[in-house]
Each structure stands twice: as structure tokens, then as C-alpha cells.
Amino acid sequence: MTQTTFPGFLDAHVHLALIDPAVLPAGGVARVLDLGGWQPGAPAEAAELEIAYANQFLAAPGGYPGRQAWAPSGSVREVTTVTDAAAAVGEQLASGASVIKVTLNSDAGPVFATDVLRAIVAGAHENGVPVVAHAEGVGQAVRAFSAGVDMLAHTPFSERLVDELVDAMAGRMTWISTLDIHGWGEPTDDFTRASDNLRRFHAFGGRVLYGTDLGNGPLPVGLNRREIDALLGAGMAPDEVIGALTAALPGGALARTAGGAGRHPLKRVTVVPGERPTDREGFADWLCEARAVTADDLEDTD
Ligand SMILES: [Zn+2]
């Protein structure tokens, strides 16, 4: 049977604590980046996923998502001072985190002062680890960029960013897409703004990772057809969408995947059955038939 084998597809924004990870491989997802609230343990490890994670959200005192009902208890580490920043970063790294997640949500509470944010970034970078920000509220995306944050957990959606800023961001940032959270198929104003920002970020050469914010709202556990369609709709070619799904985990995370001492080799690859169609609609249909399989499964089907 004709099939195409890819490196395991990556969802670069998930919350494993809020979903059943065992379902992900059947939906094509082999690798995940957990962006807050998860620590190594069953059941995610039983699913034989490759997992990189942030562990706790670093937030200003009283800041997002500390007051959100969905945030598991203990999942937020408040950072008050510059001197506390290095300790907060160190705690995450000691737990095996390979990215540092900060929240800058001025619509939902206080956000970091710039000096504290810069100290967190410095602490992460001294350890060779990237910083991922949840930027929400007018002006927070540019604050993240100016402070040296490496990645945005969501395509900016609170405002239209001017071309000059998007161009500069494309020079050294990675954006995780998460377009479909804005309406889940019934696009909102946030979806329209985010798609417009992403279209220009991509056109300026910015690095985009496929990510869904899985665990947040009614999202399919597995490859999300609507997210794929939104990426294509924002001007990404089919091969570029595949690139966004097959990129390396950030921060050299392979060496730090869950299980610590285990240092798992590649666990799963993603297989898409059938001939790859040449048209866009057919491509998305085809891609979403993906399954993530182990090396043993692969031998059985060959
Ligand atoms: Zn999230």
C-alpha cells in the first residue's frame, strides 16, 4: 500500500494534564510540547509520545493563569523580583523542563515588570533554554519580543502588528500557530487578526510551528483539520505545513524528554496512507488520515 512516512508530527502547544494523551497517536501526533501544568508521569508516558515540557507557568503575582479554573493546582510559579527569577527558572530546569513558559496576559491580571521579564529570559538563556510567552492584551507581544523572548505560544491575536514589527520578529522568533482556538471553526475577530499577523510573519520568513493549545476548549485530540486549513489559509504551502509539523522540538528537547534518565530514542513516526493529492483540499484530507506508529507497527505494515 502506498504511504508516506514522516518524522513524528509535533503539536507544539498542548496541556497534557487536561486531555487523554493515549488518544494522540491515533490522531497522527507523536511529539508534543507541553506549555504548562504537566510533570512527567503516567498516563502520558504510557502513550509512548515524545514529550518536552515547561512544567510551571511563570507569572507575575496574581497573573494569568493563576485564577483560571482549568489551571491545575501548583501549576503557576509567581515571580516577584529580579533576584527570584533565576531560582524560578532553576526549579523548572531541575524538573526536566526544556523550555521556560512565561505569561504576559494584561487582559486577565497583572503582568511582569520589564526587569523581571528580562531576568527570567537571561536565566533561561544562560542555561541554553528558550523562553515561550503567552502574550495577550495590546502591547504584550512587542514587550515579549523586546525582552528577548524566543517563542510565542500563540500567534498574536489581540492586535494587528505593524509590518516593521512582524518583519523584525520573523528574524529571530518562532510562533506557535494556535489559530483554531479562536472560534473552533467559526472564525472570530481574534482569528482574523491572528491569521493576518501569521500570513505576514510567514511571508517575512518567520518560523512557524503547528500547535493547537490542546486541552483548551473543544479541540480534536490529534491532528486538527481546522488548524491545518487555517495554516494553508494564511499562505503556507502544503510542504511548509508539513515542515511546521515535523520541526525539531525546541530547546534541544530530545535529550530532555520525559523520563529524564531514560532519554528515549525516537518513539514514533507518523504515517499517512494513500497517494498525496496535488490540490490543497485533497492535501488536507489526506494529511488528516495520519497515524503515529511505533517502529514495530511499521514493520508489521510494510
Ligand atoms: Zn496553552
Coordinates of C-alpha atoms and ligand atoms in Angstrom, one line a residue:
M1 CA 0.0 0.0 0.0
T2 CA 1.3 3.5 -0.8
Q3 CA 2.0 5.5 2.3
T4 CA 4.4 8.3 3.3
T5 CA 6.4 8.1 6.5
F6 CA 7.3 11.4 8.2
P7 CA 9.2 12.2 11.4
G8 CA 6.6 12.1 14.2
F9 CA 4.2 15.0 13.9
L10 CA 4.6 17.7 16.6
D11 CA 1.9 19.6 18.4
A12 CA 3.9 22.4 19.9
H13 CA 1.3 23.7 22.3
V14 CA -0.6 21.1 24.4
H15 CA -1.6 20.7 28.0
L16 CA -1.3 17.0 28.7
A17 CA -2.8 17.4 32.2
L18 CA -6.1 18.4 30.6
I19 CA -6.5 15.7 27.9
D20 CA -6.2 11.9 27.4
P21 CA -2.7 11.6 25.8
A22 CA -3.3 8.0 24.9
V23 CA -5.5 9.1 22.0
L24 CA -2.9 11.3 20.3
P25 CA -1.1 8.7 18.2
A26 CA -4.2 7.5 16.5
G27 CA -4.7 11.1 15.5
G28 CA -1.2 11.3 14.0
V29 CA 0.6 13.2 16.8
A30 CA 3.8 11.6 18.0
R31 CA 5.6 14.5 19.7
V32 CA 4.3 17.3 22.0
L33 CA 5.5 20.4 23.7
D34 CA 3.6 20.9 26.9
L35 CA 3.3 24.6 27.7
G36 CA 2.3 24.5 31.3
G37 CA 0.9 22.4 34.1
W38 CA 2.3 18.9 33.4
Q39 CA 5.1 17.0 35.0
P40 CA 6.5 13.6 34.0
G41 CA 4.3 10.6 34.8
A42 CA 1.6 8.3 33.7
P43 CA -0.6 8.3 31.6
A44 CA 1.3 10.4 29.1
E45 CA 4.4 8.3 29.2
A46 CA 2.4 5.1 28.6
A47 CA 1.3 6.6 25.3
E48 CA 4.9 6.5 24.1
L49 CA 4.9 10.1 23.0
E50 CA 8.0 12.2 22.8
I51 CA 7.3 15.0 25.3
A52 CA 9.1 18.2 26.0
Y53 CA 7.6 20.5 28.6
A54 CA 7.8 23.7 30.5
N55 CA 6.5 22.5 33.9
Q56 CA 5.1 25.5 35.7
F57 CA 3.8 28.8 34.2
L58 CA 5.9 31.7 35.4
A59 CA 3.6 34.6 36.1
A60 CA 3.5 37.9 37.9
P61 CA 1.9 37.7 41.4
G62 CA -1.9 37.3 40.7
G63 CA -1.2 36.9 37.0
Y64 CA -2.7 34.6 34.4
P65 CA -3.5 31.7 34.7
G66 CA -3.4 31.6 38.4
R67 CA -7.1 32.4 38.7
Q68 CA -8.3 30.2 35.9
A69 CA -10.4 27.2 37.0
W70 CA -8.6 24.9 34.5
A71 CA -5.1 25.6 35.8
P72 CA -4.1 22.5 37.8
S73 CA -3.1 23.5 41.4
G74 CA 0.6 24.1 41.7
S75 CA 0.9 24.8 38.0
V76 CA 1.8 28.5 38.4
R77 CA 5.1 29.8 39.9
E78 CA 4.8 33.5 40.8
V79 CA 7.9 35.5 40.3
T80 CA 8.1 38.9 42.1
T81 CA 11.6 40.1 41.9
V82 CA 14.7 40.1 39.6
T83 CA 16.6 38.1 42.2
D84 CA 13.8 35.4 42.4
A85 CA 13.8 35.0 38.6
A86 CA 16.9 32.7 38.4
A87 CA 15.5 30.5 41.2
A88 CA 12.2 30.1 39.4
V89 CA 13.9 29.2 36.1
G90 CA 16.2 26.8 38.0
E91 CA 13.2 25.0 39.6
Q92 CA 11.8 24.2 36.2
L93 CA 15.0 23.0 34.7
A94 CA 15.6 20.8 37.8
S95 CA 12.3 19.1 37.0
G96 CA 13.5 18.4 33.4
A97 CA 11.8 21.3 31.6
S98 CA 13.4 22.2 28.3
V99 CA 11.5 25.4 27.7
I100 CA 10.5 28.2 30.1
K101 CA 6.9 29.4 29.8
V102 CA 6.0 32.9 30.9
T103 CA 2.6 34.6 30.8
L104 CA 2.0 38.2 29.8
N105 CA -1.7 38.5 29.8
S106 CA -2.7 42.0 30.6
D107 CA -6.4 41.3 29.9
A108 CA -6.5 38.8 32.8
G109 CA -4.4 40.3 35.5
P110 CA -1.0 41.8 36.4
V111 CA 2.0 41.1 34.1
F112 CA 5.7 41.1 34.8
A113 CA 7.7 44.3 35.1
T114 CA 10.2 44.5 32.3
D115 CA 13.2 44.0 34.5
V116 CA 11.8 40.8 36.0
L117 CA 10.9 39.5 32.5
R118 CA 14.4 40.2 31.3
A119 CA 15.9 38.4 34.3
I120 CA 13.8 35.3 33.5
V121 CA 14.9 35.4 29.9
A122 CA 18.6 35.8 30.9
G123 CA 18.3 32.9 33.4
A124 CA 16.9 30.7 30.7
H125 CA 19.4 31.7 28.1
E126 CA 22.3 31.1 30.5
N127 CA 21.1 27.5 30.5
G128 CA 20.6 27.3 26.8
V129 CA 16.9 27.0 27.1
P130 CA 14.3 29.1 25.1
V131 CA 11.5 31.2 26.6
V132 CA 8.0 30.8 25.3
A133 CA 5.5 33.6 26.2
H134 CA 1.7 33.7 26.3
A135 CA 1.3 37.2 25.1
E136 CA -2.3 38.6 25.3
G137 CA -3.5 42.2 25.5
V138 CA -2.4 45.1 23.4
G139 CA 1.3 45.7 23.6
Q140 CA 2.3 42.4 25.2
A141 CA 3.7 40.7 22.1
V142 CA 6.1 43.5 21.5
R143 CA 7.1 43.5 25.1
A144 CA 7.9 39.8 24.9
F145 CA 10.0 40.4 21.7
S146 CA 11.9 43.4 23.2
A147 CA 12.7 41.4 26.3
G148 CA 14.3 38.6 24.2
V149 CA 11.6 36.0 24.4
D150 CA 12.2 33.4 21.7
M151 CA 8.8 32.0 21.0
L152 CA 5.2 33.0 21.2
A153 CA 2.8 30.3 22.4
H154 CA 0.1 31.8 20.3
T155 CA 0.1 33.8 17.1
P156 CA -0.5 37.3 18.3
F157 CA -4.3 37.9 18.2
S158 CA -5.0 40.9 20.4
E159 CA -4.0 43.5 17.8
R160 CA -2.7 43.8 14.2
L161 CA 1.1 44.1 14.4
V162 CA 2.7 46.6 12.0
D163 CA 4.8 45.2 9.2
E164 CA 8.1 46.5 10.6
L165 CA 7.5 44.7 13.9
V166 CA 6.4 41.5 12.2
D167 CA 9.5 41.6 10.0
A168 CA 11.8 42.1 13.0
M169 CA 10.0 39.3 14.9
A170 CA 10.4 37.0 11.9
G171 CA 14.2 37.5 12.1
R172 CA 14.5 35.7 15.4
M173 CA 11.3 34.4 16.8
T174 CA 9.2 31.2 16.5
W175 CA 5.5 31.5 16.6
I176 CA 3.2 28.5 17.6
S177 CA 0.1 28.8 15.4
T178 CA -3.0 28.0 17.6
L179 CA -5.3 29.8 15.1
D180 CA -8.3 27.4 15.6
I181 CA -8.8 28.3 19.3
H182 CA -10.4 31.5 18.0
G183 CA -13.9 30.2 17.3
W184 CA -13.2 26.5 16.6
G185 CA -14.3 26.7 13.0
E186 CA -16.5 29.8 13.4
P187 CA -13.8 32.4 13.0
T188 CA -13.8 35.3 15.4
D189 CA -12.1 38.7 15.1
D190 CA -9.2 37.3 17.0
F191 CA -8.9 34.6 14.3
T192 CA -8.9 37.2 11.6
R193 CA -6.2 39.3 13.3
A194 CA -4.1 36.3 14.1
S195 CA -4.3 34.9 10.6
D196 CA -3.3 38.3 9.2
N197 CA -0.3 38.5 11.6
L198 CA 0.7 34.9 10.7
R199 CA 0.4 35.5 7.0
R200 CA 2.9 38.3 7.2
F201 CA 5.2 36.6 9.7
H202 CA 5.4 33.6 7.4
A203 CA 6.0 35.8 4.3
F204 CA 8.8 37.6 6.1
G205 CA 10.4 34.2 6.7
G206 CA 9.4 33.7 10.3
R207 CA 9.5 30.1 11.8
V208 CA 6.0 28.7 12.4
L209 CA 5.3 25.6 14.4
Y210 CA 2.0 23.7 14.3
G211 CA 0.3 24.0 17.7
T212 CA -3.3 23.8 18.9
D213 CA -3.3 24.6 22.7
L214 CA -4.8 21.2 23.1
G215 CA -6.7 21.0 26.4
N216 CA -8.2 24.5 25.9
G217 CA -11.7 24.2 24.6
P218 CA -13.4 21.7 22.2
L219 CA -10.4 20.6 20.1
P220 CA -9.9 17.2 18.5
V221 CA -7.3 15.1 20.3
G222 CA -5.0 14.5 17.4
L223 CA -4.3 16.4 14.2
N224 CA -6.7 19.3 13.9
R225 CA -8.1 19.7 10.3
R226 CA -9.2 23.2 11.1
E227 CA -5.7 24.3 12.2
I228 CA -4.3 22.8 9.0
D229 CA -6.8 24.6 6.9
A230 CA -6.0 27.9 8.8
L231 CA -2.3 27.5 8.1
L232 CA -3.0 26.9 4.4
G233 CA -5.4 29.8 4.5
A234 CA -2.6 32.1 5.9
G235 CA -0.4 31.4 2.9
M236 CA 1.6 28.4 4.0
A237 CA 2.2 25.9 1.2
P238 CA 1.5 22.2 1.9
D239 CA 5.2 21.4 2.2
E240 CA 5.5 24.3 4.7
V241 CA 2.7 22.9 6.7
I242 CA 4.5 19.6 6.9
G243 CA 7.6 21.5 7.9
A244 CA 5.6 23.1 10.8
L245 CA 4.6 19.6 11.9
T246 CA 8.0 17.9 11.6
A247 CA 10.3 20.6 13.1
A248 CA 12.6 19.6 15.9
L249 CA 11.3 20.0 19.4
P250 CA 12.5 23.4 20.7
G251 CA 15.5 23.7 23.0
G252 CA 17.3 20.6 22.0
A253 CA 14.4 18.9 23.9
L254 CA 15.1 15.5 22.5
A255 CA 17.7 14.9 25.1
R256 CA 15.4 16.0 27.9
T257 CA 12.2 14.3 27.0
A258 CA 10.0 12.9 29.8
G259 CA 11.5 10.2 31.8
G260 CA 14.8 12.1 32.3
A261 CA 17.3 9.4 32.8
G262 CA 15.6 7.2 30.1
R263 CA 16.5 9.6 27.3
H264 CA 14.2 7.8 24.9
P265 CA 15.1 7.4 21.3
L266 CA 12.6 8.4 18.6
K267 CA 9.5 6.6 19.7
R268 CA 7.0 7.0 16.9
V269 CA 6.9 8.1 13.3
T270 CA 3.9 9.5 11.5
V271 CA 2.5 7.6 8.6
V272 CA 0.0 8.9 6.1
P273 CA -1.7 6.3 3.9
G274 CA -2.5 6.7 0.2
E275 CA -1.2 8.9 -2.6
R276 CA -0.6 12.5 -1.7
P277 CA -3.1 14.7 -3.7
T278 CA -1.8 17.7 -5.5
D279 CA -4.7 20.1 -4.7
R280 CA -5.0 21.9 -1.4
E281 CA -8.3 20.4 -0.3
G282 CA -7.2 17.0 -1.1
F283 CA -3.9 17.5 0.7
A284 CA -5.6 18.5 3.9
D285 CA -8.0 15.5 3.7
W286 CA -5.0 13.2 3.1
L287 CA -2.8 14.6 5.8
C288 CA -5.5 14.2 8.4
E289 CA -5.5 10.5 7.9
A290 CA -2.2 10.4 9.6
R291 CA -1.4 7.9 12.4
A292 CA 1.7 7.9 14.7
V293 CA 3.1 4.4 14.9
T294 CA 6.0 2.7 16.6
A295 CA 8.8 1.1 14.7
D296 CA 7.3 -2.3 15.5
D297 CA 3.9 -1.2 13.9
L298 CA 5.8 0.0 10.9
E299 CA 7.4 -3.4 10.3
D300 CA 4.1 -5.0 10.5
T301 CA 2.5 -2.9 7.8
D302 CA 5.5 -3.0 5.4
Ligands
ZN1 ZN -1.9 26.9 26.4

